[in-house]
Short mmCIF file of C-alpha atoms and ligand atoms in Angstrom, two decimals:
data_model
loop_
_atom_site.label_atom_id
_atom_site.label_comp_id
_atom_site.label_asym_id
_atom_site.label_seq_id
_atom_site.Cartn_x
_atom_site.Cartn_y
_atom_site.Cartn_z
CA UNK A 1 33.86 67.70 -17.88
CA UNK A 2 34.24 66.88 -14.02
CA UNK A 3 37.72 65.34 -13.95
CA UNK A 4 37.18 62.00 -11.93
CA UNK A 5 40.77 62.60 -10.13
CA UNK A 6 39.82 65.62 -8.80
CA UNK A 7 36.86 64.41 -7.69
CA UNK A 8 37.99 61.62 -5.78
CA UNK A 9 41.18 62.17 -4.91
CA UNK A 10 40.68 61.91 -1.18
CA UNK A 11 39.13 58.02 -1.56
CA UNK A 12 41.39 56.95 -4.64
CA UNK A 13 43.55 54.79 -2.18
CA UNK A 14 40.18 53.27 -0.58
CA UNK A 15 38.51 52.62 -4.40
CA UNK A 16 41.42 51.84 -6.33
CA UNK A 17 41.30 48.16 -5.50
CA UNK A 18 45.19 48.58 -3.99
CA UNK A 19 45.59 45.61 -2.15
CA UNK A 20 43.39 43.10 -3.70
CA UNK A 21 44.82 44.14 -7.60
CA UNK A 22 47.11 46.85 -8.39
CA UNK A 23 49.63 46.73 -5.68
CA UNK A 24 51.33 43.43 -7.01
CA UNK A 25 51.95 45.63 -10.28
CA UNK A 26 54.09 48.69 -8.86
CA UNK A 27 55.69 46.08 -6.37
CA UNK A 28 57.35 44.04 -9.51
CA UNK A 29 57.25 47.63 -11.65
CA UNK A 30 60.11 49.06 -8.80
CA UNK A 31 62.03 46.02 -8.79
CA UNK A 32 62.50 45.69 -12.47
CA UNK A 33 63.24 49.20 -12.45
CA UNK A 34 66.11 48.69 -10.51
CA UNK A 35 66.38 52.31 -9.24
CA UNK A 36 69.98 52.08 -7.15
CA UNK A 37 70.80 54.48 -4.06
CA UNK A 38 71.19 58.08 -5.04
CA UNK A 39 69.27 58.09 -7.94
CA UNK A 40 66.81 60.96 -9.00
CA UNK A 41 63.83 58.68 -10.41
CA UNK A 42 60.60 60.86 -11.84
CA UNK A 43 57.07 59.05 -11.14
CA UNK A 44 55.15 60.58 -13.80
CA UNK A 45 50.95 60.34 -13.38
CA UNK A 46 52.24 59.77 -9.38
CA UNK A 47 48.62 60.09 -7.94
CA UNK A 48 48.63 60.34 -4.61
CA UNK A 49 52.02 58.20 -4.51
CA UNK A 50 51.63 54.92 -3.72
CA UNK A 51 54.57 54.62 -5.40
CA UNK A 52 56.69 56.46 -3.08
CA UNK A 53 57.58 53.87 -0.76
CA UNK A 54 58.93 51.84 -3.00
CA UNK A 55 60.78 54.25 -4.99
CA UNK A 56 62.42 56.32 -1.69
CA UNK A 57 63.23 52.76 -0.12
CA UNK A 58 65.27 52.04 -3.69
CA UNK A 59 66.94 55.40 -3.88
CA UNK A 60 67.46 56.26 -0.23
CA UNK A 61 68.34 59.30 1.34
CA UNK A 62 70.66 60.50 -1.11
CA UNK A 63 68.42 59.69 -4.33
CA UNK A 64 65.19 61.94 -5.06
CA UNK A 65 61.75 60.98 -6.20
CA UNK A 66 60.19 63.44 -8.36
CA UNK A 67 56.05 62.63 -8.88
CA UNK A 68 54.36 64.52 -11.39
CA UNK A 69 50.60 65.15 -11.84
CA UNK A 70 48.19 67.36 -13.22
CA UNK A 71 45.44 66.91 -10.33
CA UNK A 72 46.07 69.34 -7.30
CA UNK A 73 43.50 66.88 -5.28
CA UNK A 74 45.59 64.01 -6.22
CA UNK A 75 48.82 65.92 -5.37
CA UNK A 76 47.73 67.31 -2.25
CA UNK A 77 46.96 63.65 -1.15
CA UNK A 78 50.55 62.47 -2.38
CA UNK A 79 51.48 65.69 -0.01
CA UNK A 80 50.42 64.41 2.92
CA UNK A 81 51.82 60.73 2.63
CA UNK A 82 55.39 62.80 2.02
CA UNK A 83 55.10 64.88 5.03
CA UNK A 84 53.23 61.83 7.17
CA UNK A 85 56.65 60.10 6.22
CA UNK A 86 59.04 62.61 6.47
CA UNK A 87 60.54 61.83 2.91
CA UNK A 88 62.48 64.61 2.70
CA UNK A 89 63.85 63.12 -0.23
CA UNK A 90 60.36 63.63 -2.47
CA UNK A 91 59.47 66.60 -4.59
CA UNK A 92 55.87 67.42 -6.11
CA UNK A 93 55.29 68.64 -9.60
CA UNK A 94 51.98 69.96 -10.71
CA UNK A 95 52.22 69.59 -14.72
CA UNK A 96 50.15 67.65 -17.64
CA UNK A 97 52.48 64.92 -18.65
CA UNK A 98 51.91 65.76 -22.26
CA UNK A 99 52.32 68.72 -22.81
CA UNK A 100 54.83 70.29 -20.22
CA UNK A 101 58.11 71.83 -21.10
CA UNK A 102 60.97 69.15 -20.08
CA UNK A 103 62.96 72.71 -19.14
CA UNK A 104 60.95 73.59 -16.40
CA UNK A 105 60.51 70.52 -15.02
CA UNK A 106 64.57 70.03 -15.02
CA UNK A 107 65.18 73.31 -13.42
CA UNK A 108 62.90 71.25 -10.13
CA UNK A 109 65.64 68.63 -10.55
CA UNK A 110 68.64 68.68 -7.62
CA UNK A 111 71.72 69.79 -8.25
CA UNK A 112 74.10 66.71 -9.07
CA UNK A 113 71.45 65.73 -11.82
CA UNK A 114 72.19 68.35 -14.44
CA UNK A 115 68.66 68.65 -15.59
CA UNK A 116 68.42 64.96 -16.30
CA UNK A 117 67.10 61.62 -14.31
CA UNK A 118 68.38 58.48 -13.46
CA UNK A 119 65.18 56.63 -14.20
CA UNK A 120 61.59 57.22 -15.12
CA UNK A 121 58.38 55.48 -14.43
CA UNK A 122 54.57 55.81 -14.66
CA UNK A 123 52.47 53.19 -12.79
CA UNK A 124 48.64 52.90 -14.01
CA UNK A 125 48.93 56.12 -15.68
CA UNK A 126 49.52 56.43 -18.97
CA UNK A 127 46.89 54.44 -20.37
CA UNK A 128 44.66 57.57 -18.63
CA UNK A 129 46.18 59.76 -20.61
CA UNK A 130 44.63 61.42 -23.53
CA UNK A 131 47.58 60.21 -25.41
CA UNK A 132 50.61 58.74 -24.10
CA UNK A 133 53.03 59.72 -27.04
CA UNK A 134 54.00 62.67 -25.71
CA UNK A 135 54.73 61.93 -22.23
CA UNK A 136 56.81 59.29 -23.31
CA UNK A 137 58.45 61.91 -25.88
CA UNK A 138 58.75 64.27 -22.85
CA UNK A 139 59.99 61.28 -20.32
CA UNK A 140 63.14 60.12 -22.49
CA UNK A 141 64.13 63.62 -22.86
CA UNK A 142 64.76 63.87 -19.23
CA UNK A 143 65.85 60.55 -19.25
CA UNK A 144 69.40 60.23 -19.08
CA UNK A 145 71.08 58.65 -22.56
CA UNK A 146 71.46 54.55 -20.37
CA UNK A 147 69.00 55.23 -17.87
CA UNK A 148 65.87 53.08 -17.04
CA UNK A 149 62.63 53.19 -18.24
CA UNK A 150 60.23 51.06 -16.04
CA UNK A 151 55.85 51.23 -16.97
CA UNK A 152 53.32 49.16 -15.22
CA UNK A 153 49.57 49.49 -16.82
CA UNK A 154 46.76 47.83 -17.90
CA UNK A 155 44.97 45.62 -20.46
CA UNK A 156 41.86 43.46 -20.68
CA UNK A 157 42.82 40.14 -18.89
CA UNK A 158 43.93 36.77 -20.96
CA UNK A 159 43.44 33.38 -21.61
CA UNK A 160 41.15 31.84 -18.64
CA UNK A 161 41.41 35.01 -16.70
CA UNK A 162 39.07 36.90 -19.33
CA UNK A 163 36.06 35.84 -17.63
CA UNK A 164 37.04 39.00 -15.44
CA UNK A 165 36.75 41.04 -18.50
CA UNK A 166 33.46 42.82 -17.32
CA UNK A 167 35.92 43.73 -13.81
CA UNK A 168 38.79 44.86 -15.86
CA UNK A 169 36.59 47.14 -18.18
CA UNK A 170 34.78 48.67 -15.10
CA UNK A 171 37.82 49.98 -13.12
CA UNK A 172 38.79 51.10 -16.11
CA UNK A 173 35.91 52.73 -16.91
CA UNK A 174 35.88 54.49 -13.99
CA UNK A 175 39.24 55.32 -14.02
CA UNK A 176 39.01 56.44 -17.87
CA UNK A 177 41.75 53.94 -18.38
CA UNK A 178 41.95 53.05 -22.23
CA UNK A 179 42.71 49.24 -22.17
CA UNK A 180 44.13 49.15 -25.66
CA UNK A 181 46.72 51.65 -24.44
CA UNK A 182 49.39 49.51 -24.43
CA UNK A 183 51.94 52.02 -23.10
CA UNK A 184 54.69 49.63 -22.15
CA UNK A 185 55.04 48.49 -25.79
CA UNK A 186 57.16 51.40 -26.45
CA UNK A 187 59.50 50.31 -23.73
CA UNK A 188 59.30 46.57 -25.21
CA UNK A 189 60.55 48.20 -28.76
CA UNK A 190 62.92 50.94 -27.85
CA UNK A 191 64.67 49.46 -25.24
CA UNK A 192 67.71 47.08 -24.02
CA UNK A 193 67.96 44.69 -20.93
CA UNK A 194 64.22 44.35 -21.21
CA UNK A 195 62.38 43.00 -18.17
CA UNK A 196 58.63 42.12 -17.81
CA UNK A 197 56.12 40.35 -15.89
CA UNK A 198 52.50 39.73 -16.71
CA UNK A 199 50.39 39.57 -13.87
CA UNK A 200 46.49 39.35 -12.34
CA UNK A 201 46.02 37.16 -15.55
CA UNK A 202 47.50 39.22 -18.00
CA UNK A 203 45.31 42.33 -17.02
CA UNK A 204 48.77 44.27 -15.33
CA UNK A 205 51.55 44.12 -17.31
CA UNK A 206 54.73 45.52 -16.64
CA UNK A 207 58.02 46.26 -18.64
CA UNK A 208 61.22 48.09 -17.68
CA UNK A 209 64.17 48.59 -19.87
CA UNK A 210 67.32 50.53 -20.55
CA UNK A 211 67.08 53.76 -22.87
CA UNK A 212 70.36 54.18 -24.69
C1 LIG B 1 44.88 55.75 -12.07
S1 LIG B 1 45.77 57.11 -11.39
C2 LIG B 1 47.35 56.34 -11.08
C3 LIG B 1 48.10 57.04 -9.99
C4 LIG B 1 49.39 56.36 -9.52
N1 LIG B 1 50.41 56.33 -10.55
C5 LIG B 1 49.15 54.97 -9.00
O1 LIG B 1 49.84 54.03 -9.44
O2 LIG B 1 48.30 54.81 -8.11
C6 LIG B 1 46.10 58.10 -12.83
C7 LIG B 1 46.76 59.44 -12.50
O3 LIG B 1 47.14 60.09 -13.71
C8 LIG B 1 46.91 61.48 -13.55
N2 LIG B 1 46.79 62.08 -14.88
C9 LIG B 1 45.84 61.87 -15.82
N3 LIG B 1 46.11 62.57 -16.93
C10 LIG B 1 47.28 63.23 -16.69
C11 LIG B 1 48.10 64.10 -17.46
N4 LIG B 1 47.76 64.43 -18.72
N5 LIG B 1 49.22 64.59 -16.89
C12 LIG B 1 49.56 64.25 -15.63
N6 LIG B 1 48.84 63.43 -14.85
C13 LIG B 1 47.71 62.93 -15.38
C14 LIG B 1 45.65 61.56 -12.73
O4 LIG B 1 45.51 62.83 -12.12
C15 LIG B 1 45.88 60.43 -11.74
O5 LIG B 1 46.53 60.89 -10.60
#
């Protein structure tokens, strides 16, 4: 099956619906997080990181931003926004979020972090996967014991806003987004200090939370 990240990798940030949609999702995602300067934060499902400006401005030049994909097309694009902005601070990961080994991925970690991050977060993501269990599973194992946990995804919009239904199930359609997902709901349940907004009329939702 042609994987529709790999095949469109070079126009995701033009079809992705960015500014008019998503963007207000990672925007609040980051700031819930919290990240604070010097933190190693991993961006898992990073895409071609539109993430990354967010994140680096959070954890500055001392922190690192790990993003981890399974696409090389969508990586290679999340490559070039790096170098393009010198973020010398950002390191690439090609890996499937749910299935990788969290020991190789902590050996990429700097030194100071002793195989562990500060934070983790998956914008828009998860609800792609095949399953999310597992990447969680795999994310709060590299997750520091106190650290934060911040997801931003999708569902099928609410109350007067379902009228965009049709919308909502096309981009996610053609994003093979399951809209039933619900990823953040394991934040919701396993976390502390839990912060959320619901935005776009319900359709983004976004949770962040402390993992003891
Ligand atoms: C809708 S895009 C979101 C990208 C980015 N997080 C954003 O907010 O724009 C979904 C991403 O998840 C990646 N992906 C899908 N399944 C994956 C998996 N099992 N492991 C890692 N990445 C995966 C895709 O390659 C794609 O880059």
């Amino acid at each position: 099956m042609v994987n529709v990240y790999e095949a469109a990798g070079p126009l995701y940030d033009a079809l992705s619906g960015e500014r008019v949609v998503y963007r207000t999702g990672r925007e609040s995602g980051v700031a819930l997080l919290k990240p604070s300067t010097g933190d190693t934060v991993l961006d898992v499902g990073c895409g071609t990181g539109l993430n990354f400006a967010l994140l680096v401005d959070a954890v500055g030049p001392s922190g690192t931003v790990v993003g981890l994909d399974r696409s090389p097309k969508m990586l290679e694009m999340a490559r070039r926004r790096v170098e393009a902005n010198g973020w010398t601070c950002v390191c690439l990961v090609k890996a499937d979020a749910t299935t990788f080994d969290p020991n190789e991925i902590a050996k990429e970690l700097p030194a100071p972090s002793s195989g562990l991050v500060d934070a983790v977060f998956s914008s828009y993501a998860m609800s792609v996967f095949d399953d999310w269990h597992p990447a969680w599973d795999r994310m709060r194992t590299l997750l520091k014991p106190g650290g934060r946990a911040g997801i931003v995804d999708m569902q099928l919009p609410v109350g007067r806003a379902r009228v965009f239904s049709p919308l909502a199930r096309l981009a996610a359609s053609v994003g093979g987004a399951d809209l039933h997902a619900h990823p953040w709901a394991v934040i919701e349940r396993e976390g502390t200090d839990v912060r959320s907004a619901s935005l776009r009329g319900g359709h983004i939702q976004v949770v962040a939370a402390t993992i003891a």
